[in-house]
Tab-separated table of C-alpha atoms in Angstrom:
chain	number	residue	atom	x	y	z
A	1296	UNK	CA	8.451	103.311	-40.461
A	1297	UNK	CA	6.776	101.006	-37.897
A	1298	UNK	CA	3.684	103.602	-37.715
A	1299	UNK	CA	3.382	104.096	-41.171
A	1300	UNK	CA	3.132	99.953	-41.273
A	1301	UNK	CA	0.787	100.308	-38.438
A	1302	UNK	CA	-0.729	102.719	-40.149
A	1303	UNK	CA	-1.330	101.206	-43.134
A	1304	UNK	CA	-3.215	98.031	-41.729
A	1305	UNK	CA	-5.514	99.941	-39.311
A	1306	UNK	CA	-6.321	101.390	-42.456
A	1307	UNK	CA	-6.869	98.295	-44.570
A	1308	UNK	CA	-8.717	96.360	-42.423
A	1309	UNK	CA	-11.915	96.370	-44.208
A	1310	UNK	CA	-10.050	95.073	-46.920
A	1311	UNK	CA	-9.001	92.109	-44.394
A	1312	UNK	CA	-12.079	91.301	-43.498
A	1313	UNK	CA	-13.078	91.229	-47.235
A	1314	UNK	CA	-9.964	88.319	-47.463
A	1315	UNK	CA	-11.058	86.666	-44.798
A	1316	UNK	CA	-14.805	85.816	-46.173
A	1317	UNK	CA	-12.834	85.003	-49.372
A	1318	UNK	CA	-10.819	82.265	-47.300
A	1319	UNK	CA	-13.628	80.647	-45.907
A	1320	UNK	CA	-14.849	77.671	-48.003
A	1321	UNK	CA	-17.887	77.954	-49.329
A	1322	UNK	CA	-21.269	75.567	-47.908
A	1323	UNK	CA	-22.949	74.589	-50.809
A	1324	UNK	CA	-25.772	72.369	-48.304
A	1325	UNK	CA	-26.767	72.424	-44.621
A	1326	UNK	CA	-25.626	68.980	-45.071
A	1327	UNK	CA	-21.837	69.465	-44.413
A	1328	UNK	CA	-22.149	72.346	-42.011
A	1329	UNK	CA	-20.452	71.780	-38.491
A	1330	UNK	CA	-22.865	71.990	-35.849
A	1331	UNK	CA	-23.135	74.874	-34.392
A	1332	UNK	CA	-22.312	74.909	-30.335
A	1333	UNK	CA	-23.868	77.265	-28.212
A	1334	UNK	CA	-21.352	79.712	-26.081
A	1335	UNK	CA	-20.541	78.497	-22.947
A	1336	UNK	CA	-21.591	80.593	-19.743
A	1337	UNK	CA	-18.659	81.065	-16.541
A	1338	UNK	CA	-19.648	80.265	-13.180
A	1339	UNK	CA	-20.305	83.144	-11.356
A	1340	UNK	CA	-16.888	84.641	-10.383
A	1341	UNK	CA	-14.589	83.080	-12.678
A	1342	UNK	CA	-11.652	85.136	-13.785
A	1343	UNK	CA	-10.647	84.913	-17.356
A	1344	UNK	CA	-7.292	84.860	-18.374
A	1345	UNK	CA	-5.590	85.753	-21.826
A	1346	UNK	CA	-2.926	83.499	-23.267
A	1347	UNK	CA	-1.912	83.091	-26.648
A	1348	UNK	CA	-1.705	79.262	-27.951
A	1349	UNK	CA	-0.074	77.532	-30.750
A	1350	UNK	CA	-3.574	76.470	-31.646
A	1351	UNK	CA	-7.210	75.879	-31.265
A	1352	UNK	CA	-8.090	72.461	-30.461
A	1353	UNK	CA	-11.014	70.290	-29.497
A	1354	UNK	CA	-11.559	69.230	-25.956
A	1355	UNK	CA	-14.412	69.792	-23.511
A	1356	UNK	CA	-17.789	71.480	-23.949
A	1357	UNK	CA	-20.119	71.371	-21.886
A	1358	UNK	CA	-23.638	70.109	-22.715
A	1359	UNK	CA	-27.018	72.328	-22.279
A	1360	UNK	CA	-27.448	72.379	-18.473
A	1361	UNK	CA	-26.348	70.824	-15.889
A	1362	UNK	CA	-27.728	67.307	-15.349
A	1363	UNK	CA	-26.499	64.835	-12.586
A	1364	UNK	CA	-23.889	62.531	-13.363
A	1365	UNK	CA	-24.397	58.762	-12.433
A	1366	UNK	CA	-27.351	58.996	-9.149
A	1367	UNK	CA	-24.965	62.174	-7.342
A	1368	UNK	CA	-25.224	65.943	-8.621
A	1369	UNK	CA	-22.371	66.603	-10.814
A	1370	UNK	CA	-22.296	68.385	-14.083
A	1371	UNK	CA	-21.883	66.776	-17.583
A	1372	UNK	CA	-19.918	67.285	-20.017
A	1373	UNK	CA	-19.764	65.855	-23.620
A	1374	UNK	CA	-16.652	65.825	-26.444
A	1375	UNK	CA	-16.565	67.927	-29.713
A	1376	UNK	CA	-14.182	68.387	-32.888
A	1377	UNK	CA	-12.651	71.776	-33.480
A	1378	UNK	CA	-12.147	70.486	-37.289
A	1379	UNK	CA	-14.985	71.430	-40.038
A	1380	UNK	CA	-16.157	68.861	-41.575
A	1381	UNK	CA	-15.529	70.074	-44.930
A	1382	UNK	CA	-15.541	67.865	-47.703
A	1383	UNK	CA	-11.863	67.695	-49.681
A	1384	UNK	CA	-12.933	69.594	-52.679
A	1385	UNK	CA	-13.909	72.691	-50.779
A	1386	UNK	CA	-10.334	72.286	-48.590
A	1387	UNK	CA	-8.136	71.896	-51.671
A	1388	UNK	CA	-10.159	75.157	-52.741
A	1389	UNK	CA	-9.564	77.118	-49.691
A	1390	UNK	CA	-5.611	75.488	-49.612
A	1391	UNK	CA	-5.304	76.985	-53.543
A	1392	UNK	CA	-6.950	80.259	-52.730
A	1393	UNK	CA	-5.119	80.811	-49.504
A	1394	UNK	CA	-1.455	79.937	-51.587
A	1395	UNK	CA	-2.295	82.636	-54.064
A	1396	UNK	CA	-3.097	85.210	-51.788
A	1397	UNK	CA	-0.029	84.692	-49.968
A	1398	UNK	CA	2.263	85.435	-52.393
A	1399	UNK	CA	1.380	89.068	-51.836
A	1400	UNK	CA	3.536	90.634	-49.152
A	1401	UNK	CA	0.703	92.882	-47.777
A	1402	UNK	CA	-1.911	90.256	-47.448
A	1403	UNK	CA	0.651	87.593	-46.229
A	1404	UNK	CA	0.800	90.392	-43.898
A	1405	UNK	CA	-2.621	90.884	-42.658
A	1406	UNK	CA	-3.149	87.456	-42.760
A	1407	UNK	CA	-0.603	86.423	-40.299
A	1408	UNK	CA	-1.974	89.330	-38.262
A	1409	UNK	CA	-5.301	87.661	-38.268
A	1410	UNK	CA	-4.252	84.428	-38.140
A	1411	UNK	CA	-2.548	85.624	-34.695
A	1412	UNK	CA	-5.681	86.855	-33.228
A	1413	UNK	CA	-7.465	83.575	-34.308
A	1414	UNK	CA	-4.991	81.752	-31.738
A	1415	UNK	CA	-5.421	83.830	-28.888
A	1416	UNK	CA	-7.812	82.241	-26.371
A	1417	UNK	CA	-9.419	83.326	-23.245
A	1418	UNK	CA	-8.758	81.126	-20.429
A	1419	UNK	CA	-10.505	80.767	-17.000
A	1420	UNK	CA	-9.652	80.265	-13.477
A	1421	UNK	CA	-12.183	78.578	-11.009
A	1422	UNK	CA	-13.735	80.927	-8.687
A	1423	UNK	CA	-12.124	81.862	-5.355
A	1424	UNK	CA	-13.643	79.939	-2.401
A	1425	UNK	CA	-14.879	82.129	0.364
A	1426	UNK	CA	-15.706	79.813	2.721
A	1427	UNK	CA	-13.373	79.472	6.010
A	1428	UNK	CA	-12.332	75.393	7.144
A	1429	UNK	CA	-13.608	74.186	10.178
A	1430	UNK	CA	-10.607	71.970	12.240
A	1431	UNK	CA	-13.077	68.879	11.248
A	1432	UNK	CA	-12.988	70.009	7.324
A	1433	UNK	CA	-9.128	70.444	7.560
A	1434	UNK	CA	-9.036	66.834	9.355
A	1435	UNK	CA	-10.947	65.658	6.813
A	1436	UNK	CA	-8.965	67.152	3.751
A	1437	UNK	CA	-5.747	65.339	5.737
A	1438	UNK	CA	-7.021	62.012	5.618
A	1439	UNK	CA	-8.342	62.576	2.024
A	1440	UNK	CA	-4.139	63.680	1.036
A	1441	UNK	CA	-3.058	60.807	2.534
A	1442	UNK	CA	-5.058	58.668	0.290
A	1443	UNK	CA	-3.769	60.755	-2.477
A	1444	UNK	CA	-6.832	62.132	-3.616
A	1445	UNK	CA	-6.927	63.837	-6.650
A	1446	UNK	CA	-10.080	65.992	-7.152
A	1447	UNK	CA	-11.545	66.101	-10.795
A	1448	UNK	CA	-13.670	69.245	-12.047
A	1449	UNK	CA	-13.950	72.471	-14.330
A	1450	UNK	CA	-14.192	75.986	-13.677
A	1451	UNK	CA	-17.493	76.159	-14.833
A	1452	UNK	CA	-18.662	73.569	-12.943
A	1453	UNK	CA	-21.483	74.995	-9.921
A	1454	UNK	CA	-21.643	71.463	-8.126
A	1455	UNK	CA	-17.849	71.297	-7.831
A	1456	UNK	CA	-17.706	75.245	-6.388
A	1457	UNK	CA	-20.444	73.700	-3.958
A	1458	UNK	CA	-17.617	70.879	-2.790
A	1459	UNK	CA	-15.296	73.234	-2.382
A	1460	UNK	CA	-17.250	75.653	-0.869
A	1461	UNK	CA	-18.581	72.925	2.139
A	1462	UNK	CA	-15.183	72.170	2.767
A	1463	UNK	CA	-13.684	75.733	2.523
A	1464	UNK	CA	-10.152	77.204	1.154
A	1465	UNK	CA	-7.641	76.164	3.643
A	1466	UNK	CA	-8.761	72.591	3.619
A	1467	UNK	CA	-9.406	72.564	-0.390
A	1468	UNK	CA	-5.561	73.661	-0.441
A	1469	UNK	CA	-4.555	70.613	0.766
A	1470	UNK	CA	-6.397	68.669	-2.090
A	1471	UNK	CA	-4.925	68.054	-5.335
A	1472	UNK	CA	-6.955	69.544	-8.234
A	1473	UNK	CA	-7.507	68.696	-11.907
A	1474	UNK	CA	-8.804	71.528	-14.293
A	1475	UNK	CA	-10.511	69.297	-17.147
A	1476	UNK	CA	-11.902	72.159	-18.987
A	1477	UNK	CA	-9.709	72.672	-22.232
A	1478	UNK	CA	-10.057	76.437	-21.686
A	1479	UNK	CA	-9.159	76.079	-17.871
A	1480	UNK	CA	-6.022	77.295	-16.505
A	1481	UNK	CA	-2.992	74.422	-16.272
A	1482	UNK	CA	-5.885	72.436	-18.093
A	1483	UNK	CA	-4.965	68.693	-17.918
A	1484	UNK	CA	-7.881	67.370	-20.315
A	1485	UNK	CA	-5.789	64.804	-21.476
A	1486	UNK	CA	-5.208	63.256	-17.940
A	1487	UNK	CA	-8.693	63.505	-17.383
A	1488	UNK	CA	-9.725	61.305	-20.946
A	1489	UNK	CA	-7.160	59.044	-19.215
A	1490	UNK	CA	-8.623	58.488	-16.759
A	1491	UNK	CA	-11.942	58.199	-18.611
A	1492	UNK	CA	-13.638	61.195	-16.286
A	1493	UNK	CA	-17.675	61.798	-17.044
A	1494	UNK	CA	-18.741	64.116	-14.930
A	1495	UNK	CA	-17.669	66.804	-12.543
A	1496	UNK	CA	-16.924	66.692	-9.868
A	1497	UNK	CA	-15.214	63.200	-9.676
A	1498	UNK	CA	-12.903	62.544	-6.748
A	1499	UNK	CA	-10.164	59.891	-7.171
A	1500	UNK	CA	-10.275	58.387	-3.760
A	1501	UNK	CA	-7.225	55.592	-3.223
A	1502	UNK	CA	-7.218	54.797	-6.433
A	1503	UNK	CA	-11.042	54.826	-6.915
A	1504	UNK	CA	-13.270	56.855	-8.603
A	1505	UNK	CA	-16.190	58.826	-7.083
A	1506	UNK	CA	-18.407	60.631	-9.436
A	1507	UNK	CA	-20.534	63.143	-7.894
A	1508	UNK	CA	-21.165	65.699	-4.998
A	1509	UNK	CA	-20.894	64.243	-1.402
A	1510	UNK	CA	-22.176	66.336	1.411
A	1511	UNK	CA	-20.080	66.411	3.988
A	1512	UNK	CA	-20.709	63.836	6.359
A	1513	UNK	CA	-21.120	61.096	3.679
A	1514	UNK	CA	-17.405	62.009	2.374
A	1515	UNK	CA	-16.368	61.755	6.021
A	1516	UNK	CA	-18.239	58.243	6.330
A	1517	UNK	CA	-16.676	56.929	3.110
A	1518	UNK	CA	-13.197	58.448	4.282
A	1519	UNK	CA	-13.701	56.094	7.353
A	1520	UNK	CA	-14.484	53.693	5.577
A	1521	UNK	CA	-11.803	53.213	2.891
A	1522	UNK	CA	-9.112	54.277	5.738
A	1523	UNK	CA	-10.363	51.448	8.071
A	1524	UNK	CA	-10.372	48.732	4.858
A	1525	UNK	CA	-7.187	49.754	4.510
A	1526	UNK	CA	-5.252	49.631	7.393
A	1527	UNK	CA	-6.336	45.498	7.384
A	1528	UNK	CA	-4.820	44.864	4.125
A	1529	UNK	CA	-1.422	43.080	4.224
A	1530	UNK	CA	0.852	44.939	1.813
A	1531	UNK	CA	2.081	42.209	-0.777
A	1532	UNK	CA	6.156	41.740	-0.061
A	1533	UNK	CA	8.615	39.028	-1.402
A	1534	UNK	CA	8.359	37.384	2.279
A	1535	UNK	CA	4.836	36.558	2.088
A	1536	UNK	CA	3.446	36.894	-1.823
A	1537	UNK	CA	2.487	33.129	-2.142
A	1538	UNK	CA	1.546	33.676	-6.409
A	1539	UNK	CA	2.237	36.277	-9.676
A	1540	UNK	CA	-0.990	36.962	-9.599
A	1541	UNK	CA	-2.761	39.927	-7.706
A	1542	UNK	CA	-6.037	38.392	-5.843
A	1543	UNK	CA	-7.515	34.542	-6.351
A	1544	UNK	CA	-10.998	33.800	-7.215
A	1545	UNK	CA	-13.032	30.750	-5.625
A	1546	UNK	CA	-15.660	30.510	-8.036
A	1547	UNK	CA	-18.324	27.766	-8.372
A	1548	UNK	CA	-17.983	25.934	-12.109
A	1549	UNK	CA	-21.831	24.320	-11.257
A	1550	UNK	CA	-23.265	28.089	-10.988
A	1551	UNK	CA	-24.241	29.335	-14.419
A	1552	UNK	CA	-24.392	32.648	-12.560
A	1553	UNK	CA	-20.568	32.727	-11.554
A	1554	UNK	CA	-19.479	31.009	-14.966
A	1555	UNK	CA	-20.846	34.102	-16.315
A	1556	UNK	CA	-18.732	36.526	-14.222
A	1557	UNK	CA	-15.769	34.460	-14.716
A	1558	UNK	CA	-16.221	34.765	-17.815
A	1559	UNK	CA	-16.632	38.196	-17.881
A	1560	UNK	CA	-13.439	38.626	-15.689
A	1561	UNK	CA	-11.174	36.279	-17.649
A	1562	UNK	CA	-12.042	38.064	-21.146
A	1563	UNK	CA	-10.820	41.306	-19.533
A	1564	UNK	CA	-7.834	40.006	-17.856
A	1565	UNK	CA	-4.793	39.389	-20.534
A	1566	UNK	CA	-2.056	39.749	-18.333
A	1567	UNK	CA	-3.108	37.578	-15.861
A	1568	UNK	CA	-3.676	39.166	-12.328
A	1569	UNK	CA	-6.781	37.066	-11.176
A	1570	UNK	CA	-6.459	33.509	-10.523
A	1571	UNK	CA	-9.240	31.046	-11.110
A	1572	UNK	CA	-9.904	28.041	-8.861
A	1573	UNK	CA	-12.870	25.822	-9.102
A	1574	UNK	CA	-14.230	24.849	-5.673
A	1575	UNK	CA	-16.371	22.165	-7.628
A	1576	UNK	CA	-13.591	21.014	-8.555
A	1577	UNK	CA	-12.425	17.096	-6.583
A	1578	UNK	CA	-9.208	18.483	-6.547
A	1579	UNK	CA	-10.050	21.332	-4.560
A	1580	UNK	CA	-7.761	21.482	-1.210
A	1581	UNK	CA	-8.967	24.436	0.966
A	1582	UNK	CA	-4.949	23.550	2.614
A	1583	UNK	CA	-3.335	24.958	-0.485
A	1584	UNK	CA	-2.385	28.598	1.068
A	1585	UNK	CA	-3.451	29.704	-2.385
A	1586	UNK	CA	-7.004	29.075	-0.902
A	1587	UNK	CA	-6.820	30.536	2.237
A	1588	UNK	CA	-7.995	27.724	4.193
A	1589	UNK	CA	-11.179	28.316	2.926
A	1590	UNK	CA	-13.634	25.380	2.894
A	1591	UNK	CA	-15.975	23.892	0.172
A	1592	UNK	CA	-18.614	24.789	2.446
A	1593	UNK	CA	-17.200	27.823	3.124
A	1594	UNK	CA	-16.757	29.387	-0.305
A	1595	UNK	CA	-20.871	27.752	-1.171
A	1596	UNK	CA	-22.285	30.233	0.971
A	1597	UNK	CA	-20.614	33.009	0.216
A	1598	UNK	CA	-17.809	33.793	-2.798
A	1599	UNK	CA	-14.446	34.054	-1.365
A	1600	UNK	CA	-11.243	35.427	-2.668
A	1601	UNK	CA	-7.523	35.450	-1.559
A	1602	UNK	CA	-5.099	38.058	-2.276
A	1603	UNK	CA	-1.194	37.598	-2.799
A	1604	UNK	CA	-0.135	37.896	0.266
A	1605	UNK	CA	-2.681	35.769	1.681
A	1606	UNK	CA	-5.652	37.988	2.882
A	1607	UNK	CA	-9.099	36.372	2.662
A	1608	UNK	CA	-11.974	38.246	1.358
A	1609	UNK	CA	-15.396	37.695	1.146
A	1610	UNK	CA	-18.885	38.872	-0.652
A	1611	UNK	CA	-19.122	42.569	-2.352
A	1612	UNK	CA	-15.333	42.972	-1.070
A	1613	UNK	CA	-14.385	40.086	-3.821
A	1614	UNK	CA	-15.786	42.013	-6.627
A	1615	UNK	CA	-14.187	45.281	-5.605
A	1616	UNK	CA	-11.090	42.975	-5.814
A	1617	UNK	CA	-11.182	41.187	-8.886
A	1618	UNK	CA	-12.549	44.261	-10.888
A	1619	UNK	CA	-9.793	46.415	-9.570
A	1620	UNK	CA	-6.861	44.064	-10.040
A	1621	UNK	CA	-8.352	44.512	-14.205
A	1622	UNK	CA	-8.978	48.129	-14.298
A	1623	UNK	CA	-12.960	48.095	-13.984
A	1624	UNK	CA	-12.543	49.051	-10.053
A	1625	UNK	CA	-14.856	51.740	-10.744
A	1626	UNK	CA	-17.630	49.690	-11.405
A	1627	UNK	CA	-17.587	48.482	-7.819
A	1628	UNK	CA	-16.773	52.128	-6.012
A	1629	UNK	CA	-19.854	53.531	-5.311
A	1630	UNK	CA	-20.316	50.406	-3.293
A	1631	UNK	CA	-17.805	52.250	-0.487
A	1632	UNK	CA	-20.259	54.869	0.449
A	1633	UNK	CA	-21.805	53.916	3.519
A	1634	UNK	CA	-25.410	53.569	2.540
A	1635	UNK	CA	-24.624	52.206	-0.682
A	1636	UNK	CA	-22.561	50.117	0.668
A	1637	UNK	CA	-25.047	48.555	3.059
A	1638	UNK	CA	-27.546	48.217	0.187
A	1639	UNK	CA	-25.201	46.274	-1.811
A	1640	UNK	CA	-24.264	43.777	0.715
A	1641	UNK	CA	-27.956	43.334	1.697
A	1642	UNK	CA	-28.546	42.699	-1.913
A	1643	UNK	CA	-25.482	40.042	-2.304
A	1644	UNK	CA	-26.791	38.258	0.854
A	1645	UNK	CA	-30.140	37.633	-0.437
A	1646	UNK	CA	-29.115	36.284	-3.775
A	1647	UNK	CA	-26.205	34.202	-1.830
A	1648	UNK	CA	-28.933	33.058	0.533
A	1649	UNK	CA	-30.635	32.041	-2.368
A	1650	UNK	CA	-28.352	30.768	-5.335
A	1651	UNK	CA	-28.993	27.189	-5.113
A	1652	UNK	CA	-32.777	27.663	-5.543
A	1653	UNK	CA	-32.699	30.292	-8.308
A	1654	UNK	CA	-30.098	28.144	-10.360
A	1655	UNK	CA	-32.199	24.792	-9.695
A	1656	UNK	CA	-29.757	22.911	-7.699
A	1657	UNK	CA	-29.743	20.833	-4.621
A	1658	UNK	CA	-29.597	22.124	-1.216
A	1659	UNK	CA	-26.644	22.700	0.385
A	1660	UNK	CA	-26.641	19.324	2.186
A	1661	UNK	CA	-27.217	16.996	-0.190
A	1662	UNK	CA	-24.529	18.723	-2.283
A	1663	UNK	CA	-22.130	18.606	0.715
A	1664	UNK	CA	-22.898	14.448	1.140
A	1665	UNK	CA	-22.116	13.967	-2.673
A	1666	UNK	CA	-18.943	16.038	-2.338
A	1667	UNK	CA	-17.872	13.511	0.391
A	1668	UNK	CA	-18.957	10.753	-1.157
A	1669	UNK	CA	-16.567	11.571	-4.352
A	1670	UNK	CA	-13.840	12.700	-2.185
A	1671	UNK	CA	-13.781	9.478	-0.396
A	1672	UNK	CA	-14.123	7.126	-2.865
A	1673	UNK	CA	-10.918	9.181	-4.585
A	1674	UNK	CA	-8.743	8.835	-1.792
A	1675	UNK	CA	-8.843	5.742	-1.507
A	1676	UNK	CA	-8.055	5.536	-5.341
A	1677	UNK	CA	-4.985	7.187	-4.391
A	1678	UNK	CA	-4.053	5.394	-1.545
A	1679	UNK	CA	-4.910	1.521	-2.616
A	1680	UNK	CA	-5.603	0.306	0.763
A	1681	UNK	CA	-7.735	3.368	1.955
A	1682	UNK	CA	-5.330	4.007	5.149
A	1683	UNK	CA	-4.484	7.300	3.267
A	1684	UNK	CA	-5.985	10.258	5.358
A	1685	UNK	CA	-7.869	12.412	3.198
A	1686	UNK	CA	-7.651	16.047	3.283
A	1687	UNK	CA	-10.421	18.274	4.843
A	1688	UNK	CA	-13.281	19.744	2.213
């Protein structure tokens, strides 16, 4: 009985594909067509794999060639719908002509048969890396576990086959790895729109995000570099966390240019993590360990910050701070790569250098004079008979 069934439906199958055009609603403008999306090409070597799925839906595509993402190669990749965009007469249609058809046993039949085919998709694997590790790529890939890296790409990707390539398969092994294509194997697109990934490769470096391909040496410099950053913080403990809040910024309330940040930061930080103290402020006490000992003079020439458990920071390092206490750290990684880096700083110096002048303000010492003036014309407000000692700028 079996191949007389089988029989039967090998035989009907013209008739199936007759149903099937039936089924499909019918376009009655260009208007309300989907677009149509070009097939995607593999990288060379990667192996597809057949699975059957419980469905077909959207996820990653990626766009007509490969353009570099942010100023690094990397390849882009844009979002699409798997849903027609049918308008609701045409679906009630199909719905009605689909229920009627059904009620037949042999085309509820070959429909399920088709509709079983539909949902089988063709997955890929990356493509095997061929290259051997050197004992400085496998050093390398230790220091990047132990800053739990996660490394962000898709099999089709040729920019993150070149990473993995440059540092070779034993050393890649001890990476973990992030298949964001949706027809990837162990695809994890939805960890990768969590993490708002926008280009491949991306490597998640301490926390921080690194879009882009890095030669070699320039991921080796900015492995130095985040290592040595962090072995001086002081990890935050109940013995030595002096506030609730994650990092404390000494802005300047006179500075149009910081009222702006400040205001950027406090509009994207409801829960609080970044503390705001105003060094213009007469009530400013550099003693408060809040501030870090950090003088009025001090925190004028360049912006400070101090962390929970007490660690002063200064310049670029403040922004990479404050940004990733809200969630906008990326904004501020690039800044770790060496020569970025250095460009960045030079770049803050200059406009530190120059803030007074660019706002329109007083030099620094004639600002410095009227802060003492104020200071010690209030203490001896609060004293009465002006034996008081008041406390340092």
């Amino acid at each position: 009985p079996h191949r007389t069934t089988m029989a039967a439906v090998k035989a009907l199958a013209p008739l199936r594909l007759l149903l099937l055009l039936l089924l499909q609603p019918a376009a009655s403008s260009t208007a309300t067509r989907p677009a149509r999306i070009a097939p995607r090409p593999r990288a060379l070597g990667a192996v597809p794999v057949t699975r059957r799925l419980s469905g077909v839906p959207s996820g990653l595509v990626r766009g007509a060639g490969r353009e570099p993402s942010g100023e690094r190669r990397g390849c882009r990749c844009r979002r699409v719908s798997a849903l027609d965009s049918s308008s609701p007469a045409r679906t009630e249609l199909w719905v009605r002509r689909r229920k009627i058809l059904s009620n037949t046993p042999l085309v509820a039949g070959l429909l399920a048969t088709s509709a079983g085919r539909a949902q089988s998709k063709t997955l890929f694997s990356p493509p095997e890396i061929t290259t051997k590790s050197t004992p400085e790529a496998i050093k390398l890939a230790e220091d990047l576990a132990s800053l739990d890296t996660v490394f962000y790409g898709a099999h089709w990707c040729s920019h993150c086959r070149n990473q993995k390539e440059a540092l070779g398969k034993d050393a890649f092994s001890k990476i973990k790895y992030v298949e964001c294509a949706d027809d990837g194997v162990d695809s994890q697109r939805n960890l990768c729109r969590k993490k708002d990934i926008k280009g491949y490769p991306t490597w998640e470096i301490d926390g921080e995000q690194y879009p882009g391909e890095f030669d070699f040496k320039e991921l080796r410099a900015l492995v130095d570099d985040i290592m040595e950053e962090r072995s001086q913080r002081v990890p935050v403990t109940d013995a030595n966390r002096i506030g609730e809040w994650e990092v404390n910024l000494l802005y300047d309330s006179e500075c149009p240019v910081c009222m702006a940040e400040v205001s950027f930061l406090r509009s994207h930080d409801p829960k609080g993590r970044i503390r705001f103290t105003d060094i213009a402020s007469p009530s400013y006490n550099m003693n408060d360990p809040a501030n870090g000992g950090v003088s009025y003079e001090e925190a004028m020439e360049r912006i400070h910050a101090v962390t929970a458990s007490g660690e002063v920071v200064a310049g670029v390092e403040v922004f990479r701070r404050t940004y990733g206490a809200i969630g906008l750290g990326w904004l501020f990684a690039l800044s770790r790569v060496p020569v970025l880096g250095s460009v960045s700083d030079t770049i803050y110096d200059v406009f530190a250098a120059n803030r007074l002048k660019l706002t329109g303000r007083e030099d620094m010492a004639s600002l410095l004079q009227k802060r003492r003036e104020v200071r010690s014309t209030q203490c001896q407000a609060d004293s009465g008979d002006g034996a008081h000692k008041c406390p340092s700028l």
